[in-house]
Amino acid sequence: METNRLSSKIEKILNQQITKEADAAQIYLSYGAWADDQGFAGVANFLFRHSQEERDHMNKVMSYIMERGGRVKISAIEAPSSDPKNLQDCFERIFQHEVDNTNAIYEIVSLAQEEKDWATWNFGQWFVKEQIEEETLVLDLIDKLKIAGGPKATSESLYFFDSQLAQKEDEADLARDASAERP
Ligand code: OFO
């Protein structure tokens, strides 16, 4: 009796996503270590927390494959690329990683839709929303860095940015949710 409820294509793309999330966790980890070395303890803390979040995403995909009777395959991840040049560069690179990951999630939901695998489609929607939040969060930080002066920001404004990040919420508020929650 066939107990695997995932097609081989869906199983493959979900396993690839496990690697992508692990990859993202590794990137956040390496940028966090870089930030700490530069004296930005708040930024480092924020990036380490995010690294953990990416690991949680990896586990979420892994659990889903197993729940559906599929086979999890763990692959190697690459070493992260070179250190960022400055904070602006760090967050711009993170934004690009998030956009790449969003595109990977879109591939999953598109394939699920094509195969009429509504369970996977439904599962993927959690990630679609999560990616909107993550992109919004990073864009907001890039904006703040621009206001602080971008690559020419003074140490005083960077100190302020860093202390803000030490206590920043990990989830961004989305405008659409804010209006929906209004009484
Ligand atoms: Fe896994 O959310 Fe970012 O990449």
Tab-separated table of C-alpha atoms and ligand atoms in Angstrom:
chain	number	residue	atom	x	y	z
A	1	MET	CA	0.000	0.000	0.000
A	2	GLU	CA	1.320	3.441	-0.941
A	3	THR	CA	1.515	5.643	2.167
A	4	ASN	CA	3.567	8.497	0.743
A	5	ARG	CA	1.073	11.281	0.074
A	6	LEU	CA	3.654	13.431	-1.718
A	7	SER	CA	4.525	13.124	-5.387
A	8	SER	CA	8.213	12.619	-6.115
A	9	LYS	CA	8.442	16.182	-7.494
A	10	ILE	CA	6.858	17.692	-4.387
A	11	GLU	CA	9.007	15.553	-2.102
A	12	LYS	CA	12.105	16.711	-3.978
A	13	ILE	CA	11.266	20.417	-3.898
A	14	LEU	CA	10.390	20.248	-0.181
A	15	ASN	CA	13.698	18.528	0.550
A	16	GLN	CA	15.436	21.306	-1.386
A	17	GLN	CA	13.613	23.797	0.818
A	18	ILE	CA	15.021	22.121	3.933
A	19	THR	CA	18.496	22.871	2.558
A	20	LYS	CA	17.532	26.455	1.689
A	21	GLU	CA	16.272	27.151	5.208
A	22	ALA	CA	19.417	25.574	6.703
A	23	ASP	CA	21.446	27.714	4.321
A	24	ALA	CA	19.606	30.865	5.451
A	25	ALA	CA	20.256	29.939	9.101
A	26	GLN	CA	23.955	29.577	8.315
A	27	ILE	CA	24.067	32.955	6.551
A	28	TYR	CA	22.369	34.731	9.472
A	29	LEU	CA	24.785	32.997	11.804
A	30	SER	CA	27.839	34.140	9.870
A	31	TYR	CA	26.586	37.745	9.531
A	32	GLY	CA	25.797	37.715	13.271
A	33	ALA	CA	29.359	36.656	14.040
A	34	TRP	CA	30.628	39.417	11.721
A	35	ALA	CA	28.393	42.027	13.411
A	36	ASP	CA	29.593	40.990	16.845
A	37	ASP	CA	33.190	41.296	15.707
A	38	GLN	CA	32.441	44.832	14.470
A	39	GLY	CA	31.078	45.758	17.911
A	40	PHE	CA	27.389	45.691	16.929
A	41	ALA	CA	26.115	43.478	19.738
A	42	GLY	CA	22.457	44.411	19.121
A	43	VAL	CA	22.625	43.549	15.420
A	44	ALA	CA	24.437	40.299	16.258
A	45	ASN	CA	21.754	39.336	18.753
A	46	PHE	CA	19.020	40.091	16.212
A	47	LEU	CA	20.771	37.990	13.528
A	48	PHE	CA	21.389	35.065	15.880
A	49	ARG	CA	17.690	35.049	16.824
A	50	HIS	CA	16.858	35.035	13.136
A	51	SER	CA	19.228	32.212	12.470
A	52	GLN	CA	17.248	30.186	14.996
A	53	GLU	CA	14.026	31.162	13.241
A	54	GLU	CA	15.377	29.796	9.952
A	55	ARG	CA	16.234	26.527	11.735
A	56	ASP	CA	12.630	26.417	12.943
A	57	HIS	CA	11.480	26.827	9.332
A	58	MET	CA	13.759	23.978	8.316
A	59	ASN	CA	12.212	21.770	11.013
A	60	LYS	CA	8.731	22.782	9.932
A	61	VAL	CA	9.332	21.584	6.373
A	62	MET	CA	10.970	18.427	7.653
A	63	SER	CA	8.010	17.623	9.930
A	64	TYR	CA	5.579	18.216	7.083
A	65	ILE	CA	7.369	15.751	4.776
A	66	MET	CA	7.326	13.122	7.518
A	67	GLU	CA	3.668	13.752	8.383
A	68	ARG	CA	2.738	13.134	4.764
A	69	GLY	CA	4.634	9.842	4.704
A	70	GLY	CA	7.500	11.217	2.610
A	71	ARG	CA	11.223	10.650	2.962
A	72	VAL	CA	13.423	13.420	4.357
A	73	LYS	CA	16.849	13.786	2.768
A	74	ILE	CA	19.410	15.995	4.479
A	75	SER	CA	21.965	17.553	2.142
A	76	ALA	CA	25.189	19.481	2.643
A	77	ILE	CA	25.069	23.266	2.911
A	78	GLU	CA	27.653	25.621	1.473
A	79	ALA	CA	29.869	27.888	3.532
A	80	PRO	CA	28.433	31.427	3.635
A	81	SER	CA	30.002	33.982	1.273
A	82	SER	CA	32.410	36.727	2.342
A	83	ASP	CA	31.659	39.102	5.207
A	84	PRO	CA	29.537	42.179	4.497
A	85	LYS	CA	31.332	45.480	3.891
A	86	ASN	CA	29.183	47.426	6.349
A	87	LEU	CA	25.726	47.295	7.960
A	88	GLN	CA	23.995	48.633	4.852
A	89	ASP	CA	25.635	45.919	2.752
A	90	CYS	CA	24.755	43.313	5.406
A	91	PHE	CA	21.028	44.107	5.354
A	92	GLU	CA	20.908	44.523	1.572
A	93	ARG	CA	22.418	41.053	1.178
A	94	ILE	CA	19.940	39.668	3.720
A	95	PHE	CA	17.091	41.234	1.773
A	96	GLN	CA	18.323	39.547	-1.398
A	97	HIS	CA	18.503	36.185	0.415
A	98	GLU	CA	14.948	36.666	1.616
A	99	VAL	CA	13.719	37.500	-1.894
A	100	ASP	CA	15.452	34.372	-3.232
A	101	ASN	CA	13.786	32.320	-0.539
A	102	THR	CA	10.401	33.876	-1.314
A	103	ASN	CA	10.859	32.794	-4.935
A	104	ALA	CA	11.658	29.255	-3.768
A	105	ILE	CA	8.427	29.205	-1.727
A	106	TYR	CA	6.508	30.439	-4.788
A	107	GLU	CA	7.932	27.495	-6.738
A	108	ILE	CA	6.555	25.122	-4.102
A	109	VAL	CA	3.044	26.584	-4.059
A	110	SER	CA	2.978	26.816	-7.864
A	111	LEU	CA	3.921	23.152	-8.195
A	112	ALA	CA	1.391	22.186	-5.508
A	113	GLN	CA	-1.294	24.077	-7.414
A	114	GLU	CA	-0.285	22.447	-10.694
A	115	GLU	CA	-0.520	18.977	-9.090
A	116	LYS	CA	-3.688	19.848	-7.163
A	117	ASP	CA	-1.858	18.898	-3.973
A	118	TRP	CA	-3.956	21.184	-1.794
A	119	ALA	CA	-2.375	19.940	1.450
A	120	THR	CA	1.045	21.177	0.309
A	121	TRP	CA	-0.470	24.314	-1.174
A	122	ASN	CA	-2.091	25.049	2.179
A	123	PHE	CA	1.152	24.282	4.024
A	124	GLY	CA	3.046	26.622	1.681
A	125	GLN	CA	0.726	29.543	2.458
A	126	TRP	CA	2.203	29.804	5.969
A	127	PHE	CA	5.569	30.418	4.338
A	128	VAL	CA	4.164	32.904	1.825
A	129	LYS	CA	2.961	35.046	4.743
A	130	GLU	CA	6.171	34.525	6.701
A	131	GLN	CA	8.226	35.756	3.728
A	132	ILE	CA	6.115	38.923	3.415
A	133	GLU	CA	6.847	39.605	7.088
A	134	GLU	CA	10.552	38.940	6.742
A	135	GLU	CA	10.939	41.100	3.638
A	136	THR	CA	9.006	43.907	5.365
A	137	LEU	CA	11.162	43.639	8.459
A	138	VAL	CA	14.427	43.838	6.522
A	139	LEU	CA	13.192	46.654	4.258
A	140	ASP	CA	12.285	48.627	7.342
A	141	LEU	CA	15.815	48.182	8.686
A	142	ILE	CA	17.346	49.221	5.361
A	143	ASP	CA	15.195	52.371	5.456
A	144	LYS	CA	16.384	53.144	8.977
A	145	LEU	CA	19.998	52.705	7.904
A	146	LYS	CA	19.446	55.048	4.958
A	147	ILE	CA	18.008	57.674	7.298
A	148	ALA	CA	21.043	57.186	9.531
A	149	GLY	CA	23.257	58.097	6.541
A	150	GLY	CA	23.788	54.743	4.781
A	151	PRO	CA	27.479	53.853	4.387
A	152	LYS	CA	28.344	57.340	5.680
A	153	ALA	CA	26.365	56.988	8.910
A	154	THR	CA	28.022	58.431	12.007
A	155	SER	CA	29.063	56.130	14.846
A	156	GLU	CA	26.462	57.822	17.013
A	157	SER	CA	23.578	56.957	14.676
A	158	LEU	CA	24.899	53.399	14.227
A	159	TYR	CA	25.125	53.050	17.993
A	160	PHE	CA	21.461	54.064	18.222
A	161	PHE	CA	20.492	51.628	15.418
A	162	ASP	CA	22.373	48.837	17.165
A	163	SER	CA	20.730	49.429	20.537
A	164	GLN	CA	17.302	49.501	18.876
A	165	LEU	CA	17.948	46.130	17.247
A	166	ALA	CA	18.852	44.500	20.533
A	167	GLN	CA	15.193	44.821	21.512
A	168	LYS	CA	13.445	44.717	18.141
A	169	GLU	CA	10.488	42.396	17.674
A	170	ASP	CA	11.365	39.508	15.382
A	171	GLU	CA	8.093	39.770	13.495
A	172	ALA	CA	7.200	42.840	11.457
A	173	ASP	CA	3.680	44.235	11.684
A	174	LEU	CA	2.022	44.124	8.308
A	175	ALA	CA	-0.218	47.004	7.309
A	176	ARG	CA	-2.920	44.599	6.129
A	177	ASP	CA	-2.999	42.838	9.532
A	178	ALA	CA	-3.011	46.092	11.443
A	179	SER	CA	-6.134	47.284	9.642
A	180	ALA	CA	-7.813	43.865	9.942
A	181	GLU	CA	-7.215	43.801	13.705
A	182	ARG	CA	-8.689	47.245	14.323
A	183	PRO	CA	-11.876	46.992	16.446
B	1	OFO	FE1	12.796	30.976	6.321
B	1	OFO	O1	12.309	32.703	6.321
B	1	OFO	FE2	13.687	33.844	5.805
B	1	OFO	O2	14.460	33.013	4.520
